[in-house]
GROMACS .gro file of C-alpha atoms in nm:
model
  306
    1MET     CA    1  33.323  14.609   3.146
    2SER     CA    2  33.452  14.232   3.147
    3ILE     CA    3  33.818  14.186   3.240
    4PRO     CA    4  34.055  13.989   2.986
    5LEU     CA    5  34.209  13.646   3.114
    6HIS     CA    6  34.552  13.832   3.013
    7GLN     CA    7  34.495  14.115   3.212
    8LEU     CA    8  34.402  13.913   3.522
    9PRO     CA    9  34.697  13.951   3.793
   10GLU     CA   10  34.974  13.747   3.739
   11GLN     CA   11  34.998  13.631   4.038
   12GLN     CA   12  34.746  13.372   4.034
   13PRO     CA   13  34.614  13.215   4.345
   14ALA     CA   14  34.723  12.929   4.536
   15VAL     CA   15  34.485  12.641   4.511
   16TRP     CA   16  34.434  12.376   4.809
   17GLN     CA   17  34.281  12.079   4.792
   18PRO     CA   18  34.139  11.962   5.105
   19VAL     CA   19  34.016  11.599   5.168
   20SER     CA   20  33.796  11.663   5.425
   21VAL     CA   21  33.536  11.945   5.538
   22GLU     CA   22  33.769  11.967   5.898
   23GLU     CA   23  34.086  12.044   5.633
   24ALA     CA   24  33.869  12.266   5.428
   25MET     CA   25  33.761  12.483   5.738
   26GLN     CA   26  34.108  12.468   5.900
   27LEU     CA   27  34.222  12.624   5.564
   28LYS     CA   28  33.979  12.924   5.582
   29ARG     CA   29  34.084  12.989   5.896
   30GLN     CA   30  34.423  12.994   5.859
   31TRP     CA   31  34.387  13.236   5.498
   32GLY     CA   32  34.056  13.430   5.615
   33ASP     CA   33  33.957  13.657   5.390
   34ALA     CA   34  34.212  13.601   5.141
   35SER     CA   35  34.040  13.274   5.051
   36VAL     CA   36  33.748  13.176   4.911
   37LEU     CA   37  33.597  12.782   4.921
   38ILE     CA   38  33.526  12.647   4.586
   39SER     CA   39  33.360  12.418   4.392
   40GLY     CA   40  33.270  12.463   4.037
   41GLY     CA   41  33.340  12.812   4.030
   42THR     CA   42  33.148  12.901   3.731
   43TRP     CA   43  32.967  13.168   3.936
   44LEU     CA   44  33.300  13.308   4.085
   45ARG     CA   45  33.476  13.328   3.786
   46THR     CA   46  33.216  13.563   3.610
   47ARG     CA   47  33.228  13.802   3.917
   48TRP     CA   48  33.633  13.784   3.904
   49GLU     CA   49  33.646  13.877   3.532
   50SER     CA   50  33.374  14.151   3.557
   51GLY     CA   51  33.543  14.334   3.835
   52LEU     CA   52  33.280  14.217   4.043
   53ALA     CA   53  33.477  14.053   4.315
   54MET     CA   54  33.858  14.057   4.367
   55LEU     CA   55  34.054  13.738   4.276
   56PRO     CA   56  34.165  13.603   4.632
   57LYS     CA   57  34.508  13.504   4.733
   58HIS     CA   58  34.382  13.114   4.792
   59LEU     CA   59  34.128  12.888   4.652
   60ILE     CA   60  34.027  12.601   4.861
   61SER     CA   61  33.862  12.372   4.645
   62LEU     CA   62  33.604  12.115   4.788
   63SER     CA   63  33.628  11.866   4.482
   64ARG     CA   64  33.806  11.628   4.710
   65ILE     CA   65  33.600  11.573   4.963
   66PRO     CA   66  33.363  11.297   4.872
   67ALA     CA   67  33.083  11.368   5.131
   68LEU     CA   68  33.014  11.682   4.960
   69SER     CA   69  32.909  11.504   4.597
   70GLY     CA   70  32.695  11.225   4.725
   71LEU     CA   71  32.310  11.183   4.703
   72THR     CA   72  32.154  10.971   4.990
   73ILE     CA   73  31.855  10.867   5.132
   74ASP     CA   74  31.780  10.824   5.517
   75ALA     CA   75  31.609  10.605   5.663
   76SER     CA   76  31.286  10.817   5.713
   77GLY     CA   77  31.315  10.916   5.318
   78GLN     CA   78  31.539  11.221   5.354
   79LEU     CA   79  31.676  11.329   5.052
   80HIS     CA   80  32.064  11.451   5.146
   81ILE     CA   81  32.196  11.592   4.845
   82GLY     CA   82  32.589  11.714   4.868
   83PRO     CA   83  32.623  12.067   4.755
   84ALA     CA   84  32.938  11.989   4.518
   85LEU     CA   85  32.743  11.769   4.325
   86CYS     CA   86  32.737  11.946   3.944
   87LEU     CA   87  32.354  11.999   3.792
   88ALA     CA   88  32.435  11.743   3.527
   89ASP     CA   89  32.504  11.444   3.771
   90LEU     CA   90  32.217  11.575   3.935
   91MET     CA   91  31.982  11.553   3.678
   92GLU     CA   92  32.088  11.230   3.597
   93HIS     CA   93  32.087  11.060   3.943
   94PRO     CA   94  31.796  10.800   3.970
   95LEU     CA   95  31.671  10.973   4.346
   96ILE     CA   96  31.624  11.295   4.152
   97SER     CA   97  31.474  11.186   3.860
   98GLN     CA   98  31.243  10.959   3.989
   99ARG     CA   99  31.181  11.180   4.315
  100CYS     CA  100  31.200  11.560   4.210
  101GLY     CA  101  31.142  11.621   3.847
  102VAL     CA  102  31.065  11.980   3.916
  103LEU     CA  103  31.418  12.003   4.063
  104VAL     CA  104  31.583  11.808   3.724
  105GLN     CA  105  31.356  12.077   3.534
  106ALA     CA  106  31.496  12.351   3.689
  107CYS     CA  107  31.870  12.219   3.631
  108ALA     CA  108  31.779  12.177   3.285
  109GLU     CA  109  31.693  12.538   3.195
  110ILE     CA  110  32.033  12.636   3.371
  111ALA     CA  111  32.350  12.783   3.125
  112ALA     CA  112  32.461  12.541   2.835
  113PRO     CA  113  32.534  12.141   2.909
  114SER     CA  114  32.928  12.237   2.923
  115VAL     CA  115  32.833  12.510   3.236
  116ARG     CA  116  32.644  12.211   3.428
  117ASN     CA  117  32.890  11.974   3.380
  118LEU     CA  118  33.062  12.194   3.620
  119ALA     CA  119  32.792  12.424   3.822
  120THR     CA  120  32.704  12.274   4.137
  121ILE     CA  121  32.380  12.300   4.353
  122GLY     CA  122  32.517  12.417   4.652
  123GLY     CA  123  32.751  12.703   4.431
  124ASN     CA  124  32.341  12.808   4.269
  125VAL     CA  125  32.232  12.785   4.606
  126MET     CA  126  32.528  13.037   4.773
  127THR     CA  127  32.459  13.290   4.496
  128ARG     CA  128  32.097  13.333   4.709
  129THR     CA  129  31.957  13.436   4.341
  130GLY     CA  130  32.000  13.106   4.168
  131ASP     CA  131  31.717  12.971   3.981
  132LEU     CA  132  31.736  12.641   4.174
  133ILE     CA  133  31.600  12.818   4.501
  134PRO     CA  134  31.251  12.874   4.425
  135VAL     CA  135  31.204  12.472   4.382
  136LEU     CA  136  31.397  12.407   4.678
  137LEU     CA  137  31.163  12.658   4.865
  138ILE     CA  138  30.869  12.457   4.750
  139MET     CA  139  31.026  12.140   4.862
  140ASN     CA  140  31.086  12.304   5.241
  141ALA     CA  141  31.463  12.221   5.184
  142GLY     CA  142  31.692  12.257   5.465
  143LEU     CA  143  32.050  12.318   5.441
  144VAL     CA  144  32.326  12.181   5.692
  145TRP     CA  145  32.632  12.387   5.759
  146SER     CA  146  32.932  12.309   5.928
  147ASP     CA  147  33.236  12.509   6.113
  148GLY     CA  148  33.437  12.232   6.066
  149TYR     CA  149  33.356  12.087   6.450
  150ASN     CA  150  32.991  12.105   6.493
  151GLU     CA  151  32.688  12.086   6.230
  152ARG     CA  152  32.374  12.310   6.226
  153MET     CA  153  32.056  12.293   6.015
  154LEU     CA  154  31.890  12.606   5.936
  155PRO     CA  155  31.564  12.607   5.686
  156LEU     CA  156  31.688  12.772   5.337
  157ARG     CA  157  31.405  13.059   5.388
  158GLU     CA  158  31.550  13.175   5.719
  159TRP     CA  159  31.902  13.157   5.553
  160LEU     CA  160  31.799  13.332   5.273
  161GLU     CA  161  31.627  13.597   5.519
  162VAL     CA  162  32.009  13.676   5.644
  163GLN     CA  163  32.154  13.976   5.529
  164GLN     CA  164  32.516  13.785   5.489
  165ALA     CA  165  32.630  13.426   5.456
  166ALA     CA  166  32.852  13.340   5.764
  167ASN     CA  167  33.246  13.333   5.670
  168ASN     CA  168  33.306  13.050   5.935
  169GLU     CA  169  33.100  12.788   5.758
  170VAL     CA  170  33.067  12.609   5.486
  171LEU     CA  171  32.755  12.419   5.344
  172THR     CA  172  32.767  12.068   5.374
  173LYS     CA  173  32.419  11.913   5.312
  174ILE     CA  174  32.078  12.021   5.121
  175VAL     CA  175  31.796  11.793   5.318
  176VAL     CA  176  31.519  11.767   5.134
  177PRO     CA  177  31.178  11.660   5.368
  178SER     CA  178  31.017  11.300   5.227
  179GLU     CA  179  30.680  11.449   5.197
  180GLU     CA  180  30.791  11.711   4.976
  181ALA     CA  181  30.943  11.475   4.681
  182ASP     CA  182  30.770  11.467   4.377
  183ASP     CA  183  30.701  11.050   4.373
  184VAL     CA  184  30.458  11.057   4.692
  185LEU     CA  185  30.223  11.351   4.546
  186ASP     CA  186  29.907  11.126   4.447
  187SER     CA  187  29.619  11.232   4.271
  188GLY     CA  188  29.505  11.597   4.286
  189SER     CA  189  29.869  11.711   4.348
  190TYR     CA  190  30.054  11.938   4.088
  191ALA     CA  191  30.403  12.100   4.072
  192PHE     CA  192  30.551  12.358   3.826
  193TYR     CA  193  30.850  12.541   3.765
  194SER     CA  194  30.847  12.803   3.489
  195LYS     CA  195  31.145  13.054   3.387
  196VAL     CA  196  31.146  13.360   3.151
  197GLY     CA  197  31.448  13.494   3.038
  198ARG     CA  198  31.580  13.754   2.704
  199ARG     CA  199  31.607  13.447   2.517
  200GLU     CA  200  31.521  13.078   2.540
  201ALA     CA  201  31.891  12.933   2.714
  202PHE     CA  202  32.222  13.014   2.856
  203THR     CA  203  32.100  13.386   2.972
  204PRO     CA  204  32.008  13.532   3.317
  205SER     CA  205  31.616  13.469   3.413
  206VAL     CA  206  31.384  13.767   3.433
  207VAL     CA  207  31.143  13.576   3.654
  208THR     CA  208  31.164  13.226   3.789
  209VAL     CA  209  30.842  13.078   3.981
  210ALA     CA  210  30.791  12.761   4.136
  211GLY     CA  211  30.487  12.585   4.305
  212LYS     CA  212  30.288  12.283   4.432
  213LEU     CA  213  29.925  12.247   4.509
  214GLN     CA  214  29.714  11.982   4.613
  215LEU     CA  215  29.346  11.992   4.480
  216GLU     CA  216  29.011  11.792   4.604
  217GLY     CA  217  28.795  11.717   4.332
  218ASP     CA  218  28.607  12.003   4.353
  219GLY     CA  219  28.866  12.236   4.344
  220THR     CA  220  28.918  12.303   4.681
  221VAL     CA  221  29.312  12.401   4.772
  222THR     CA  222  29.432  12.111   5.060
  223ALA     CA  223  29.782  12.212   5.034
  224ILE     CA  224  29.967  12.522   4.852
  225ALA     CA  225  30.349  12.664   4.842
  226LEU     CA  226  30.466  12.949   4.603
  227SER     CA  227  30.809  13.078   4.548
  228ALA     CA  228  30.960  13.343   4.294
  229GLY     CA  229  31.279  13.511   4.193
  230GLY     CA  230  31.461  13.600   3.880
  231GLY     CA  231  31.756  13.844   3.822
  232ASN     CA  232  31.917  14.020   4.163
  233ALA     CA  233  31.616  13.909   4.347
  234VAL     CA  234  31.678  13.684   4.651
  235PRO     CA  235  31.380  13.455   4.580
  236ALA     CA  236  31.134  13.390   4.853
  237ARG     CA  237  30.781  13.236   4.957
  238PHE     CA  238  30.412  13.370   4.947
  239PHE     CA  239  30.353  13.237   5.281
  240GLU     CA  240  30.060  13.493   5.364
  241LEU     CA  241  29.879  13.417   5.021
  242GLU     CA  242  29.934  13.052   5.055
  243GLU     CA  243  29.737  13.071   5.410
  244ASP     CA  244  29.458  13.305   5.266
  245ILE     CA  245  29.429  13.023   4.975
  246VAL     CA  246  29.398  12.687   5.165
  247GLY     CA  247  29.052  12.562   5.197
  248LYS     CA  248  28.925  12.800   4.931
  249ARG     CA  249  28.733  12.657   4.599
  250LEU     CA  250  28.967  12.768   4.323
  251SER     CA  251  28.768  13.035   4.082
  252LYS     CA  252  28.822  13.314   3.864
  253ALA     CA  253  28.792  13.533   4.194
  254VAL     CA  254  29.072  13.362   4.384
  255LEU     CA  255  29.310  13.362   4.123
  256LYS     CA  256  29.258  13.720   4.043
  257THR     CA  257  29.305  13.786   4.446
  258LEU     CA  258  29.613  13.565   4.403
  259HIS     CA  259  29.743  13.781   4.093
  260LYS     CA  260  29.677  14.102   4.266
  261GLY     CA  261  29.894  13.942   4.574
  262VAL     CA  262  30.165  13.805   4.368
  263SER     CA  263  30.218  14.166   4.202
  264GLU     CA  264  30.209  14.321   4.506
  265SER     CA  265  30.455  14.124   4.745
  266PHE     CA  266  30.712  13.975   4.498
  267GLN     CA  267  31.048  14.182   4.582
  268ALA     CA  268  31.146  14.206   4.238
  269VAL     CA  269  31.468  14.385   4.137
  270ALA     CA  270  31.504  14.619   3.885
  271ASP     CA  271  31.828  14.594   3.643
  272ASP     CA  272  31.891  14.700   3.282
  273TYR     CA  273  31.705  14.373   3.136
  274ALA     CA  274  31.375  14.449   3.310
  275GLY     CA  275  31.201  14.663   3.554
  276ALA     CA  276  31.080  14.594   3.874
  277ALA     CA  277  30.699  14.652   3.751
  278TYR     CA  278  30.730  14.416   3.461
  279ARG     CA  279  30.917  14.102   3.677
  280LYS     CA  280  30.605  14.119   3.924
  281LEU     CA  281  30.386  14.164   3.649
  282THR     CA  282  30.504  13.846   3.473
  283ALA     CA  283  30.572  13.635   3.846
  284ALA     CA  284  30.195  13.681   3.891
  285ASN     CA  285  30.139  13.591   3.544
  286LEU     CA  286  30.312  13.279   3.528
  287ILE     CA  287  30.192  13.177   3.890
  288VAL     CA  288  29.816  13.243   3.801
  289SER     CA  289  29.880  13.045   3.473
  290GLU     CA  290  30.007  12.731   3.664
  291CYS     CA  291  29.733  12.733   3.915
  292TYR     CA  292  29.453  12.771   3.646
  293LYS     CA  293  29.629  12.454   3.472
  294ALA     CA  294  29.582  12.257   3.736
  295TRP     CA  295  29.274  12.336   3.827
  296ARG     CA  296  29.153  12.257   3.465
  297LYS     CA  297  29.342  11.928   3.466
  298GLY     CA  298  29.169  11.816   3.810
  299GLY     CA  299  28.837  11.875   3.614
  300GLY     CA  300  28.744  12.220   3.808
  301ALA     CA  301  28.346  12.230   3.813
  302ASP     CA  302  28.356  12.564   3.696
  303ALA     CA  303  28.690  12.630   3.533
  304PRO     CA  304  28.665  12.804   3.228
  305GLN     CA  305  28.750  12.600   2.939
  306SER     CA  306  28.979  12.922   2.745
   0.00000   0.00000   0.00000
């Protein structure tokens, strides 16, 4: 049951506005569990109002740290995305709109424009179930963390495997390798994102899938990356299925095997909206459908017309 705003504690939290990562982490160490690092706050607010989490005594805002809201490209072509960049600005940034079309599509299917003006890419990742995570997974994104003194890089897929995020670090960058950007995909390359919810917009996802594949002219798969999430499921890649498909020509038999593999290996989580079995079947249907479209688009010799 949601808690009306007038029933929230009279003692509102203190809001701190550091101007550097070092200052933010000093405050975090000072206030410990009585504090929360916050950027857009759209997800945290829903948790406080629904009673899933207690409103902390201290909010440490990241909005005034310029480095956390930037977006740059380094000498090697890697994209460095600031986690405090809001989804609306991310969608409109020329480096993203030109290079990461699937990421733009995913942002456009999250909530309403007013929410996207506040919600950040870092906040979506920190939920561990965000709808942007499947796209970032197929891009082999990395996360840069800082304790205020030192930084470390960790692949997104590895961080998702950790049961609980470190409380003494802050996310400072999301790094996308240069070879994963959409604009470097040549002929025979395809990327997709698909989300199924209980209604068209402004709804929690039931299933979210993303994928990239490279096909030769005869339909042979030379590279593939597939992921799925949705609801309370932590998104994940299908590495074993990907490895099994590479080197094979797409066919009805291969797609049937892929469908079975996704259905069996997707770690779906049931909730009041949909059961696990339904989510597994939906994820498999979406992924196979998109791979079939790529096969047809690539002129697969034995791809059926319907």
